[in-house]
mmCIF file of C-alpha atoms in Angstrom:
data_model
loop_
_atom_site.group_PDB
_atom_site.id
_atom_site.type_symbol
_atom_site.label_atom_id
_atom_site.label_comp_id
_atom_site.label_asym_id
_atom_site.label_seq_id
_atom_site.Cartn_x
_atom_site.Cartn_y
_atom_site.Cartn_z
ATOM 1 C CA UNK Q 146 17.089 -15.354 -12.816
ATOM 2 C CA UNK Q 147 16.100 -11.647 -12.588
ATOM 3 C CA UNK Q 148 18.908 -9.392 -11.010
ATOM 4 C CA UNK Q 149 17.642 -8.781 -7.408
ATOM 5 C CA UNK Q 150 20.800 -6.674 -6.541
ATOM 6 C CA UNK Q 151 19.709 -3.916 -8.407
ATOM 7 C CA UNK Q 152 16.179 -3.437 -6.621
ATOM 8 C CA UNK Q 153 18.268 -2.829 -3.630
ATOM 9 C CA UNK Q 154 18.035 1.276 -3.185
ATOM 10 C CA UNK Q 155 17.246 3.748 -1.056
ATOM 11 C CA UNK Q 156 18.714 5.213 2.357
ATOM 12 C CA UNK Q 157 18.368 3.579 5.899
ATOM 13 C CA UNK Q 158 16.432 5.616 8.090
ATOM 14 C CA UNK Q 159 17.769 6.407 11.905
ATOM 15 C CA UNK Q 160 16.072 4.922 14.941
ATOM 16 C CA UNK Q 161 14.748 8.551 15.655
ATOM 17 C CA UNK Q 162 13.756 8.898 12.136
ATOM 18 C CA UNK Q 163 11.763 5.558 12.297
ATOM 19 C CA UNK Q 164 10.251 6.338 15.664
ATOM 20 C CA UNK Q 165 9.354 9.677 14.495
ATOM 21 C CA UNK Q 166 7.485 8.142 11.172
ATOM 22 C CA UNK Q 167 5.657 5.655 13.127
ATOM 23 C CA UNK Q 168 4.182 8.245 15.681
ATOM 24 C CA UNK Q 169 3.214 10.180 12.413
ATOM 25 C CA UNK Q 170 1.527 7.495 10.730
ATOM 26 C CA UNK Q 171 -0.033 6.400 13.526
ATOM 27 C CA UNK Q 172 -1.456 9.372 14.689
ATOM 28 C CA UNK Q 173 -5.220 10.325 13.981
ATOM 29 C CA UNK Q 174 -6.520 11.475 10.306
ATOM 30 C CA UNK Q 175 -2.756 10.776 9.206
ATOM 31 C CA UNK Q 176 -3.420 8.277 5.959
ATOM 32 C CA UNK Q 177 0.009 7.404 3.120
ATOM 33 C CA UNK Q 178 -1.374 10.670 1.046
ATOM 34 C CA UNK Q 179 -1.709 13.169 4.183
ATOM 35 C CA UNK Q 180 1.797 11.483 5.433
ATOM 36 C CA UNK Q 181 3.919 12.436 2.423
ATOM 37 C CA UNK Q 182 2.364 15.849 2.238
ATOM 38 C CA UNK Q 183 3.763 16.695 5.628
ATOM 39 C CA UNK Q 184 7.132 15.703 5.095
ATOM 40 C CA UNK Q 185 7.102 17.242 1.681
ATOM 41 C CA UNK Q 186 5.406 20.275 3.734
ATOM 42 C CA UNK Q 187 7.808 20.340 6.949
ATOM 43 C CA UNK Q 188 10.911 18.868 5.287
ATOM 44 C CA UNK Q 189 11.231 15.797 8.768
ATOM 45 C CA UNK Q 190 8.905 13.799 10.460
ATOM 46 C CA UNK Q 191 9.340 15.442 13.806
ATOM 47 C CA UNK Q 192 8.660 18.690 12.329
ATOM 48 C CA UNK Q 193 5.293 17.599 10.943
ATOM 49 C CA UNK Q 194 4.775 16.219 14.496
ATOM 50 C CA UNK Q 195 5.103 19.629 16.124
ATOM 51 C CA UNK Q 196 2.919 21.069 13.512
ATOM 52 C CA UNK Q 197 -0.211 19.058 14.069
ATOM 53 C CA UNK Q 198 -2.164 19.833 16.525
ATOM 54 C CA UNK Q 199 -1.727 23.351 15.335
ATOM 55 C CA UNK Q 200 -2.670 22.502 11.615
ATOM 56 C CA UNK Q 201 -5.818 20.442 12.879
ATOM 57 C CA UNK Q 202 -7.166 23.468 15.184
ATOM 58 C CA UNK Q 203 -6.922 25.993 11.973
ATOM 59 C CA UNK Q 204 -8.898 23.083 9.977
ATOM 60 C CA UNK Q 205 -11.539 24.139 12.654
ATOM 61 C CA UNK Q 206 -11.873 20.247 13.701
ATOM 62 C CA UNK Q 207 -14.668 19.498 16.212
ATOM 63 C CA UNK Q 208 -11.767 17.953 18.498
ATOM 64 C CA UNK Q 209 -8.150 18.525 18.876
ATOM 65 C CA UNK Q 210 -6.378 15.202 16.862
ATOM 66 C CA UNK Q 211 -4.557 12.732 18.843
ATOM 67 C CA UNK Q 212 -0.851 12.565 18.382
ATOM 68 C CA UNK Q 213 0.909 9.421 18.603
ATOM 69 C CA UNK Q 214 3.352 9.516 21.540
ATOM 70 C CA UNK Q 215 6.953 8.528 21.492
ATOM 71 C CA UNK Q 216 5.876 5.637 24.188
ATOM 72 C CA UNK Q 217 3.362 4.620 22.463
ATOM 73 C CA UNK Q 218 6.063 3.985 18.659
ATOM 74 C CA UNK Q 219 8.746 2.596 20.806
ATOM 75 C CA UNK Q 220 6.021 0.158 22.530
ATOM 76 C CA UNK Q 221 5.310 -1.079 18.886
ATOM 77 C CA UNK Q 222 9.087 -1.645 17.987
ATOM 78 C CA UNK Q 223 9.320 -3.417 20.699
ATOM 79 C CA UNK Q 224 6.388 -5.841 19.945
ATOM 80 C CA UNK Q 225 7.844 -5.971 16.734
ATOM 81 C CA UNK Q 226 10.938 -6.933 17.572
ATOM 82 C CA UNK Q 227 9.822 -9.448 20.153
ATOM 83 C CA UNK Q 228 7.474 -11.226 17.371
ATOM 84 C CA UNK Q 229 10.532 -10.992 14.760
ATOM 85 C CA UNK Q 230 9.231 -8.501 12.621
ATOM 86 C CA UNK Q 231 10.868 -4.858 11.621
ATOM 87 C CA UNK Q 232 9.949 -1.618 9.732
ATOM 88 C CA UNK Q 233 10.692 -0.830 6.479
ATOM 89 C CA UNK Q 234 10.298 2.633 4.753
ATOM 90 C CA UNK Q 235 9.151 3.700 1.432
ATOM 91 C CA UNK Q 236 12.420 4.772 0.868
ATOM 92 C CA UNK Q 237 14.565 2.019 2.521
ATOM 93 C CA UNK Q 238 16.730 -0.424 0.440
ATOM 94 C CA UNK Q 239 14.321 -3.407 1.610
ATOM 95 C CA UNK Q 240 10.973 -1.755 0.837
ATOM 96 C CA UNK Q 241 9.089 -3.443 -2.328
ATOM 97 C CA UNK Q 242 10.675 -1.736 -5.105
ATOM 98 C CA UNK Q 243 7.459 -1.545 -7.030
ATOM 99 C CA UNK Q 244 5.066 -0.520 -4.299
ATOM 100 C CA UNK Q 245 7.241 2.659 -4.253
ATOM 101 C CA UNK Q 246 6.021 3.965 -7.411
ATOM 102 C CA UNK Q 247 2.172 4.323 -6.600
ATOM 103 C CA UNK Q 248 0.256 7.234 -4.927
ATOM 104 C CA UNK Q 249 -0.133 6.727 -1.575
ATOM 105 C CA UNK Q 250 2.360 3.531 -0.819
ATOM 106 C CA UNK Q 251 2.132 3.175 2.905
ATOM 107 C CA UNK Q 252 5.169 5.259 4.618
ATOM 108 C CA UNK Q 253 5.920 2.299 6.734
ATOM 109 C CA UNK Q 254 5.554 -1.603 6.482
ATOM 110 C CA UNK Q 255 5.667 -4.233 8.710
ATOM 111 C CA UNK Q 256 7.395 -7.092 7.474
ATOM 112 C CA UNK Q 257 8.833 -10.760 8.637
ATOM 113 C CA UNK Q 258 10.659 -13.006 6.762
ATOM 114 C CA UNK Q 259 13.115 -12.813 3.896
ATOM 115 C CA UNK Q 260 13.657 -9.307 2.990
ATOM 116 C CA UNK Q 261 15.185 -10.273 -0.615
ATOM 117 C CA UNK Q 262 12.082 -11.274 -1.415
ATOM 118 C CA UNK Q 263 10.599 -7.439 -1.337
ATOM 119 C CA UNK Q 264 13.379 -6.395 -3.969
ATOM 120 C CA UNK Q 265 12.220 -8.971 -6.452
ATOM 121 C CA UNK Q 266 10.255 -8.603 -9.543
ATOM 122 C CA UNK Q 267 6.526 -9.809 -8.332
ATOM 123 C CA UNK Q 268 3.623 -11.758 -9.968
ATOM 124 C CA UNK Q 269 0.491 -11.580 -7.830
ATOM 125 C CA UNK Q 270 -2.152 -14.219 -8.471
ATOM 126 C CA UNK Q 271 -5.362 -14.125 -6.406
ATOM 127 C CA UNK Q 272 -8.590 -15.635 -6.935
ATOM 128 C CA UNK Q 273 -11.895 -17.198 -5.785
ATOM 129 C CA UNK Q 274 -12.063 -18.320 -1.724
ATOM 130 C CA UNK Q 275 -14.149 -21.110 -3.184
ATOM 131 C CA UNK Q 276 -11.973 -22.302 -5.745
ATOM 132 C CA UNK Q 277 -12.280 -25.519 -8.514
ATOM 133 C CA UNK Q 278 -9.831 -28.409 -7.811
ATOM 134 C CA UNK Q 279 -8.920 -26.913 -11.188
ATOM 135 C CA UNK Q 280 -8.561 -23.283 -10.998
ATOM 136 C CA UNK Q 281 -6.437 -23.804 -7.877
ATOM 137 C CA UNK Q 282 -4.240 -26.332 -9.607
ATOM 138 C CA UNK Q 283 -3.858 -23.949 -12.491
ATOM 139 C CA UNK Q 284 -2.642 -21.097 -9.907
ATOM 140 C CA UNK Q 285 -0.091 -23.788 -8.435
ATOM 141 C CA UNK Q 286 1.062 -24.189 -12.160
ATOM 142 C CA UNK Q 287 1.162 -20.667 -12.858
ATOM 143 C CA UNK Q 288 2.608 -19.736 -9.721
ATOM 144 C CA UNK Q 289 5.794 -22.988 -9.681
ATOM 145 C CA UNK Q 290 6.449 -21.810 -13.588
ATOM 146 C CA UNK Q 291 6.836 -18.213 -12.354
ATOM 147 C CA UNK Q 292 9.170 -19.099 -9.253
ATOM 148 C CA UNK Q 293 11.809 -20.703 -11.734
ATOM 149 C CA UNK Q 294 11.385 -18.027 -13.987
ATOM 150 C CA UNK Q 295 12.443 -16.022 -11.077
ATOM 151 C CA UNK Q 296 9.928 -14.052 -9.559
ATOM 152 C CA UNK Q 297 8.226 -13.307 -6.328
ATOM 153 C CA UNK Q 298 4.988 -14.557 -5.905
ATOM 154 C CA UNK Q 299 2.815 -12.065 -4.263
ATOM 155 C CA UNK Q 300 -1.047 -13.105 -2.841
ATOM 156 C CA UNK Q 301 -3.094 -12.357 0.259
ATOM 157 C CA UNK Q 302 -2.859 -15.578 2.156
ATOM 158 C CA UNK Q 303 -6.770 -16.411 1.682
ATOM 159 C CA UNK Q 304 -8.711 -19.389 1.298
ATOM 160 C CA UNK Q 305 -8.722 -21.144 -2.072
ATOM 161 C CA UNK Q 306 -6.206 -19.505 -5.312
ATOM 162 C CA UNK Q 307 -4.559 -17.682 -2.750
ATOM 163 C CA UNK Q 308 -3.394 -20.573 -0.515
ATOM 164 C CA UNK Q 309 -2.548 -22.635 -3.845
ATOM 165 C CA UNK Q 310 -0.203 -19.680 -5.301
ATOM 166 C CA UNK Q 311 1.771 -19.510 -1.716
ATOM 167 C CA UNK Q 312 2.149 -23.535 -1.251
ATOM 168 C CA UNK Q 313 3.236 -23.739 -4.937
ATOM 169 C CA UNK Q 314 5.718 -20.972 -4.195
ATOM 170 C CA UNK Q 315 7.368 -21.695 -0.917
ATOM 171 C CA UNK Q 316 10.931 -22.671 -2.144
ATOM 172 C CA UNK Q 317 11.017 -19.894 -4.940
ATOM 173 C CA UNK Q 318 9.730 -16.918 -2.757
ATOM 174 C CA UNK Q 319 6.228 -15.573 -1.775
ATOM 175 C CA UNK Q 320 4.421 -12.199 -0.011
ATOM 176 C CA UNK Q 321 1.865 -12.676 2.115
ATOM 177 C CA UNK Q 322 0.475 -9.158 2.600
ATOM 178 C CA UNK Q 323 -2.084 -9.007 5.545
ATOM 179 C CA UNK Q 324 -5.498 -7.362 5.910
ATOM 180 C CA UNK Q 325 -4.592 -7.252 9.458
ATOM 181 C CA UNK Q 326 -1.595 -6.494 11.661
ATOM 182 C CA UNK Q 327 1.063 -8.923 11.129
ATOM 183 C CA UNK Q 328 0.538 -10.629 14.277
ATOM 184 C CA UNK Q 329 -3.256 -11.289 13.289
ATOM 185 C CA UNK Q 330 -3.194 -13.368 9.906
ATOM 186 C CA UNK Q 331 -6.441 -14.586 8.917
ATOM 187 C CA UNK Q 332 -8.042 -17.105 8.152
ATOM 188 C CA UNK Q 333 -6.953 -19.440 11.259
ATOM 189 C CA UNK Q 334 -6.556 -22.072 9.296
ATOM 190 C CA UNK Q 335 -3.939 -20.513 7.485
ATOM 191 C CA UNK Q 336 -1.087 -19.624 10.382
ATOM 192 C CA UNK Q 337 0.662 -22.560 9.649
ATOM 193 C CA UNK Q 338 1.276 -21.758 5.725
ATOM 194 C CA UNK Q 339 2.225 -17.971 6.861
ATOM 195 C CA UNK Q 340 4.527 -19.453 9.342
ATOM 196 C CA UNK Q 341 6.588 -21.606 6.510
ATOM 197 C CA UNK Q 342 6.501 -18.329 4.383
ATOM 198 C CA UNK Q 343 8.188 -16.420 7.184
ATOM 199 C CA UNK Q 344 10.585 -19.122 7.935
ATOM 200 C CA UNK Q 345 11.828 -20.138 4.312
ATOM 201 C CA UNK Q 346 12.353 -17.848 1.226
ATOM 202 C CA UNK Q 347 8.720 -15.864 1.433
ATOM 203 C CA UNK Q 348 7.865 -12.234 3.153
ATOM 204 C CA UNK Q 349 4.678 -11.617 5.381
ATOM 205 C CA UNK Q 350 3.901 -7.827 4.994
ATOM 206 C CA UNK Q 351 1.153 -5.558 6.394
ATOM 207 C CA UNK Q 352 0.834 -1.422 6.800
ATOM 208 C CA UNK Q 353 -1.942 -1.767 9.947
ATOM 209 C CA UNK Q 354 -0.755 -1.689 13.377
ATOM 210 C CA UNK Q 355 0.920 -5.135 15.563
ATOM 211 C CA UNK Q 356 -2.893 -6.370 17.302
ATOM 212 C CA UNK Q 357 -5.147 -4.908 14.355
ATOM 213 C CA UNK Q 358 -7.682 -7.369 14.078
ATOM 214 C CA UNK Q 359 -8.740 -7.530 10.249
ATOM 215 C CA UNK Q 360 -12.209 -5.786 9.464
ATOM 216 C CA UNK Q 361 -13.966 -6.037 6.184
ATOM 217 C CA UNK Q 362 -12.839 -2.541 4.987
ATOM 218 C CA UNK Q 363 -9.006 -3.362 5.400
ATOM 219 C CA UNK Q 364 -9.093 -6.168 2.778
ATOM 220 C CA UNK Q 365 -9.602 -3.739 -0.168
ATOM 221 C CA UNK Q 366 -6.247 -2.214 1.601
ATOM 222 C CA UNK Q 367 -4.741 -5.815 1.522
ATOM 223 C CA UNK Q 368 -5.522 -5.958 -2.260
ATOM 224 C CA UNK Q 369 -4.176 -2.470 -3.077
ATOM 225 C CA UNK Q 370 -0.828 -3.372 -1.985
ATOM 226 C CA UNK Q 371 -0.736 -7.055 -3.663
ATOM 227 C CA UNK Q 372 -1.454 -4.811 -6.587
ATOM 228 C CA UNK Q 373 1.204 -1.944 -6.057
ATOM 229 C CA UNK Q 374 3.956 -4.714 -5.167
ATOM 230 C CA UNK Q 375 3.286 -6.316 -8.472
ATOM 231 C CA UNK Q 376 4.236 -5.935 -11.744
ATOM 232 C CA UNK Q 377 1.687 -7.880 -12.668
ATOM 233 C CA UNK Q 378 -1.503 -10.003 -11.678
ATOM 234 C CA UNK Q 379 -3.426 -13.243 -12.670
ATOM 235 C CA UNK Q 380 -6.820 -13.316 -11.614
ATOM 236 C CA UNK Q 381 -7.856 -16.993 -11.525
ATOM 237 C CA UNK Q 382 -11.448 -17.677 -10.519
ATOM 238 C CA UNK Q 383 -13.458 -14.499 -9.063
ATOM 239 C CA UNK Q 384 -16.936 -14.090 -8.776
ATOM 240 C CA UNK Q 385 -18.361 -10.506 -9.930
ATOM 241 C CA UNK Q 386 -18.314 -8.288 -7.257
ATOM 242 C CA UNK Q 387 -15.416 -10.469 -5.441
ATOM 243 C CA UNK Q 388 -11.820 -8.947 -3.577
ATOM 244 C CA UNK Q 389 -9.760 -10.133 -7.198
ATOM 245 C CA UNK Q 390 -11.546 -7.759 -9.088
ATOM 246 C CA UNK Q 391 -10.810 -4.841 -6.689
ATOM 247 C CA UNK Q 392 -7.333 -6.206 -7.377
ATOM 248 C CA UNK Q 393 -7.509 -6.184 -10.799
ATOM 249 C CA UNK Q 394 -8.923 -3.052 -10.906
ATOM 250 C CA UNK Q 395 -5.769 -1.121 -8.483
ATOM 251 C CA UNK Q 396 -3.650 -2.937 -11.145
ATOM 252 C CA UNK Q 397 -4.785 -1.195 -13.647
ATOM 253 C CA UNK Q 398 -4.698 1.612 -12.024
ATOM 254 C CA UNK Q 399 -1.288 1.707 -11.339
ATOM 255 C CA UNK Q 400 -0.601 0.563 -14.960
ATOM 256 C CA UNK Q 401 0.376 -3.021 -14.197
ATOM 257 C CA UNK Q 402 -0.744 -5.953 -16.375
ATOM 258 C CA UNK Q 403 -3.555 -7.792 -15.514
ATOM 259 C CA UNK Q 404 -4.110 -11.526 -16.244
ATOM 260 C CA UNK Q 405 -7.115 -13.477 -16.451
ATOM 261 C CA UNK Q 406 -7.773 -17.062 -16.877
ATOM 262 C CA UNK Q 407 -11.233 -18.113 -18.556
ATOM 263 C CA UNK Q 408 -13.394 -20.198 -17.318
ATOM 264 C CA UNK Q 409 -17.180 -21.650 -18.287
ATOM 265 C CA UNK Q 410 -19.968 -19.089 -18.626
ATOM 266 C CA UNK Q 411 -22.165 -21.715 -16.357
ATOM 267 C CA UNK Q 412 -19.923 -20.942 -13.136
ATOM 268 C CA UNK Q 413 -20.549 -18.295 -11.478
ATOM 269 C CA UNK Q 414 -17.034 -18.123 -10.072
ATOM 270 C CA UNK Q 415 -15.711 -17.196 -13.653
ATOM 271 C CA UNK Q 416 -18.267 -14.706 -14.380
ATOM 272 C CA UNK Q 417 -15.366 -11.782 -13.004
ATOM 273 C CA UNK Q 418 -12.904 -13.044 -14.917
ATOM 274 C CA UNK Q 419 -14.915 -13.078 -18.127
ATOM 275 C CA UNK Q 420 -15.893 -10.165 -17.517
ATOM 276 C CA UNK Q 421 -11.674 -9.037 -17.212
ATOM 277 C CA UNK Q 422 -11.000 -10.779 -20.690
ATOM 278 C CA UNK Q 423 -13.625 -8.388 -22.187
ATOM 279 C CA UNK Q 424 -12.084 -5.335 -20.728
ATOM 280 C CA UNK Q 425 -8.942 -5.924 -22.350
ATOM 281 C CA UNK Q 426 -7.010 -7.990 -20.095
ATOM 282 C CA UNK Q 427 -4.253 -10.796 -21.016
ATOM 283 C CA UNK Q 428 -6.009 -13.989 -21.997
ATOM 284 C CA UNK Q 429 -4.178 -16.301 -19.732
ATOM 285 C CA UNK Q 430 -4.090 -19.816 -20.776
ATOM 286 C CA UNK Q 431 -0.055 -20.871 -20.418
ATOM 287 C CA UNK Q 432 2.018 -20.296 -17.918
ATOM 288 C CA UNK Q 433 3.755 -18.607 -20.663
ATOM 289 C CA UNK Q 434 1.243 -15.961 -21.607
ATOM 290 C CA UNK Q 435 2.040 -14.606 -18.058
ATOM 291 C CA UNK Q 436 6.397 -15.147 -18.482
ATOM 292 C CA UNK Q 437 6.345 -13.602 -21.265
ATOM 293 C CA UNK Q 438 4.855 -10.125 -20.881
ATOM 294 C CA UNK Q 439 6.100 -9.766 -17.558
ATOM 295 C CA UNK Q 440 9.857 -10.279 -19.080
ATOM 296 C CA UNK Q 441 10.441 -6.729 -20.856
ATOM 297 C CA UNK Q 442 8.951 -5.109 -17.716
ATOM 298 C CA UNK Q 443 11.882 -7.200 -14.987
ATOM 299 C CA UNK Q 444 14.248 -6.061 -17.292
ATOM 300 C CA UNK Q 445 13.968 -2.312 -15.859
ATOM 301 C CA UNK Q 446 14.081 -0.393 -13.094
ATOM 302 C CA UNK Q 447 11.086 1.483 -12.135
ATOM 303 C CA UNK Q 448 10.929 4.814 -11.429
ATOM 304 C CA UNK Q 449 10.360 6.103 -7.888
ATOM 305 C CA UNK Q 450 7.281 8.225 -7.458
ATOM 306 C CA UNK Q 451 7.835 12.083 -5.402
ATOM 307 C CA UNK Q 452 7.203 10.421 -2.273
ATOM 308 C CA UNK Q 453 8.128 10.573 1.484
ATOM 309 C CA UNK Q 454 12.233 10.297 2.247
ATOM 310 C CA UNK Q 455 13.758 11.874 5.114
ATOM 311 C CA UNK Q 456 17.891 11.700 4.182
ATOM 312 C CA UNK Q 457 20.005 11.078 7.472
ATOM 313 C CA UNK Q 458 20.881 14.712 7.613
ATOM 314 C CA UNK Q 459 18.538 17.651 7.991
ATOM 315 C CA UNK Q 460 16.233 18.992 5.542
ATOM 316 C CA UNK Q 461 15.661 22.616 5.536
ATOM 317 C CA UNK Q 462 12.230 23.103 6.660
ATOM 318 C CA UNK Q 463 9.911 24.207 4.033
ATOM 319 C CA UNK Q 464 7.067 26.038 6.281
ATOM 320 C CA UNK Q 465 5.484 28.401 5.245
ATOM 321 C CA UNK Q 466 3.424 31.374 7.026
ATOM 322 C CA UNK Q 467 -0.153 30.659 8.293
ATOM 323 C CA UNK Q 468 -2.815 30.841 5.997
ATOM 324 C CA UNK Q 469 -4.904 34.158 6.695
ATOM 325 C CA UNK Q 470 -8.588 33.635 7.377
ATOM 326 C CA UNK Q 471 -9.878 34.793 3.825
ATOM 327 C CA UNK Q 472 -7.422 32.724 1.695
ATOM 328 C CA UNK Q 473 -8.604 29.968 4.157
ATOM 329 C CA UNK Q 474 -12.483 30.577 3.866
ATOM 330 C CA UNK Q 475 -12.073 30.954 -0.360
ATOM 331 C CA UNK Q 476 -10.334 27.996 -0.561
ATOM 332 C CA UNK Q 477 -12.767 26.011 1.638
ATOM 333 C CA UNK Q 478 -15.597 27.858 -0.722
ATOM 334 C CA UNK Q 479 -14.022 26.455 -3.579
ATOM 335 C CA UNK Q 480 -14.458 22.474 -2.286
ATOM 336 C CA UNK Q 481 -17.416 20.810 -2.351
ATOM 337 C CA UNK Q 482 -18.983 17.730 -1.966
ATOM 338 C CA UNK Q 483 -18.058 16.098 -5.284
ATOM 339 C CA UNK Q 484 -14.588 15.130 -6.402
ATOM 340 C CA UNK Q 485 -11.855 17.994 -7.527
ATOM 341 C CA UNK Q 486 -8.658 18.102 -8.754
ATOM 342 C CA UNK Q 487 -6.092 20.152 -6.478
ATOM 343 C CA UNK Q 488 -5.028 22.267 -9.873
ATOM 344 C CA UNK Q 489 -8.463 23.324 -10.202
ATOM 345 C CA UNK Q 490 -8.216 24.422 -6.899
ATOM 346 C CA UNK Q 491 -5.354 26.366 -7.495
ATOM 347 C CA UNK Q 492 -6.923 27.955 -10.552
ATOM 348 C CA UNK Q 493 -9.914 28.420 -9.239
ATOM 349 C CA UNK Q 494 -8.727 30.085 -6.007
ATOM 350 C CA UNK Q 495 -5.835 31.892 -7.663
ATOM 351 C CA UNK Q 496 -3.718 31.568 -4.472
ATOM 352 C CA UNK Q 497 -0.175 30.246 -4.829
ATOM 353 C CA UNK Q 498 -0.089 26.453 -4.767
ATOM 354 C CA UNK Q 499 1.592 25.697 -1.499
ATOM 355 C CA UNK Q 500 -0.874 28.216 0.357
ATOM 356 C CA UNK Q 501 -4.198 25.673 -1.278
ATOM 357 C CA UNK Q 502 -2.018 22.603 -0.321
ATOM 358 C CA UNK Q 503 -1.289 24.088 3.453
ATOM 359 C CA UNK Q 504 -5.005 24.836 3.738
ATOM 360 C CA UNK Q 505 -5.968 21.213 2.396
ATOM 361 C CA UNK Q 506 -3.282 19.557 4.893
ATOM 362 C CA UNK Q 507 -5.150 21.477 7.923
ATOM 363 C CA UNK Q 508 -8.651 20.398 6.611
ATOM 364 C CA UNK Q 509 -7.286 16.891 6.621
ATOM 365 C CA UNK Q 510 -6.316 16.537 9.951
ATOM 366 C CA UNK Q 511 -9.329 18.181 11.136
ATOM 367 C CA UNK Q 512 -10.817 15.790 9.861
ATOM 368 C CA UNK Q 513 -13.234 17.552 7.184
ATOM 369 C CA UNK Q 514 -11.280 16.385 3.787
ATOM 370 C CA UNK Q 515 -11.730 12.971 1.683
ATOM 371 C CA UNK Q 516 -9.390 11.829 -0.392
ATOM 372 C CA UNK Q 517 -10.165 10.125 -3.836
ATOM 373 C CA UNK Q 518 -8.493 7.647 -6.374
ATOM 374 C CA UNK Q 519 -6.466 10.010 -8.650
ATOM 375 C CA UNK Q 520 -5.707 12.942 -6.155
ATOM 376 C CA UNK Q 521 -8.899 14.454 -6.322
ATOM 377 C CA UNK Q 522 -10.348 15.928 -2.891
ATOM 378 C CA UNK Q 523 -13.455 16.974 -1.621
ATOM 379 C CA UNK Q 524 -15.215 18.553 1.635
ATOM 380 C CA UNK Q 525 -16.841 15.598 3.703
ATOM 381 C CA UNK Q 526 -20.790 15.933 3.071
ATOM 382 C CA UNK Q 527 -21.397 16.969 6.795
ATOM 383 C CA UNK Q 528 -19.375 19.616 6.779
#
């Protein structure tokens, strides 16, 4: 078995702290990227919370952003706690020890269930909705074989592979992670498999708010995290175009292993997984080709990524003075519609680094910044 005691870092965050972090991440234009920069900005949570509705009126936002209310965090810890569910945070002992690593790993997770199951080394195995009797027998095989060898399975509770990997993977450990809130799993037909997850070894996990209905756009969410909490994934079954390939491709991303399993050139629902094995990935025929890689990887502990943790004492506050309006207008003249790199900004601009990242943190919350894959920024195309 794979040392789980060792996964187990981090520091506990305070009630306040927790409260304060929820208000942040739930308040408007406030996404995992924006939420780190504040408290890397402002040094605490409630700092940042101060600091925003000043920061989005020098962003020049058509409309003063809405901050989250103590009420309104303490109303969702108490739904939370009602349903049986808690928050963990990226830098809590009990939060995924892989998802910690990537840009942008949500500040805050819901989660219900087993916690030891989030500091476990995780194989994620998604697939087609409209699986084969045999594709979803093989992801049963691969996902039993995996259990014993002693790791998490991690999927997205879907129709088809996904359901397969879970059921096969009940007694060893598996993560649902939700499109929706946690309270809103979907599909219907699937409650009853997230409620034996819950209730024996397995984890349901989601970063949208208790009620969220799930929307199309939140799945490709859903898959980024069954990619971040993984050290690696199987693809088994998925049409071009499909939700396994946006998983495959945040793997890669984040420099995990991806699996594939082939499958005949006559069905369409191996066409995306072909397509995988001819991009380089891990020809997947044995339960073994997947045990094997994964093994040097669960022998390690990963590194943590710069991200967001607030110690239980206080940080000094790392504010700086306001931007004046020139610095502020060049750096806006330097953005664009198309994709840049914050460096080049930097460069470009030749104002000191923490002055371009103030004035990108006030374009945020106004509302007039996108954020890309990579770190790369740009103006929104209306403005």
């Amino acid at each position: 078995m794979l040392d789980v005691s060792a996964r187990r870092t981090g520091v506990a965050l305070t009630e306040r702290q927790k409260i304060s972090w929820l208000r942040l991440i739930r308040s408007d234009n406030v996404g995992p990227a924006t939420f780190r920069d504040l408290i890397n900005h402002f040094g605490t949570a409630e700092a940042a919370l101060d600091a925003l509705p000043e920061l989005s009126r020098r962003g020049a936002g058509a409309r003063t952003s809405r901050v989250a209310t103590v009420a309104e965090a303490e109303r969702e810890l108490e739904i939370a706690h009602r349903f049986g569910a808690t928050f963990v945070g990226v830098g809590e002992p009990n939060y995924p020890f892989a998802l910690r690593q990537i840009d942008g790993a949500p500040p805050l997770l819901a989660v219900k269930g087993n916690l030891n199951a989030a500091t476990r080394s995780s194989l994620g195995i998604v697939g087609s909705r409209n699986a084969s009797v045999s594709g979803a027998k093989f992801a049963a095989m691969i996902a039993r074989d995996a259990g014993r060898a002693g790791y998490v399975i991690t999927s997205g509770l879907a129709r088809g592979i996904d359901t397969a990997a879970h059921r096969a993977s009940l007694e060893s450990g598996t993560i649902a992670v939700l499109a929706g809130g946690i309270d809103r799993p979907y599909p219907p037909e699937n409650v009853g498999l997230l409620n034996d997850i819950m209730a024996g070894q397995g984890l349901a996990v989601s970063e949208m708010p208790f009620g969220w209905e799930p929307r199309a756009r939140d799945f490709p969410r859903r898959n980024r995290l069954i990619a971040g909490i993984s050290l690696g994934v199987t693809i088994v079954e998925a049409a071009n175009r499909s939700g396994s390939l946006i998983t495959a491709r945040y793997a890669a991303d984040f420099g995990r292993l991806v699996f594939a399993v082939p499958g005949s050139p006559l069905d369409p629902r191996c066409h995306g997984t072909n397509d995988l094995l001819k991009q380089g990935a891990i020809v997947t025929t044995t339960s073994d080709d997947v045990i094997d890689e994964l093994a040097p990887l669960s022998q390690y502990k990963l590194p943590l990524s710069a991200g967001a943790e607030e110690p239980g004492f206080e940080t000094p506050s790392r504010q700086s003075a306001p931007l004046g309006d020139g610095d502020r207008a060049a750096i806006i003249d330097a953005l664009g519609p198309t994709p840049a790199e914050v460096d080049d900004v930097i460069r470009h601009t030749g104002l000191p680094a923490a002055e371009v990242y103030l004035a990108l943190l006030e374009l945020d919350l106004a509302g007039r910044l996108s954020r890309h894959a990579g770190g790369l920024v740009s103006l929104n195309a209306d403005q």
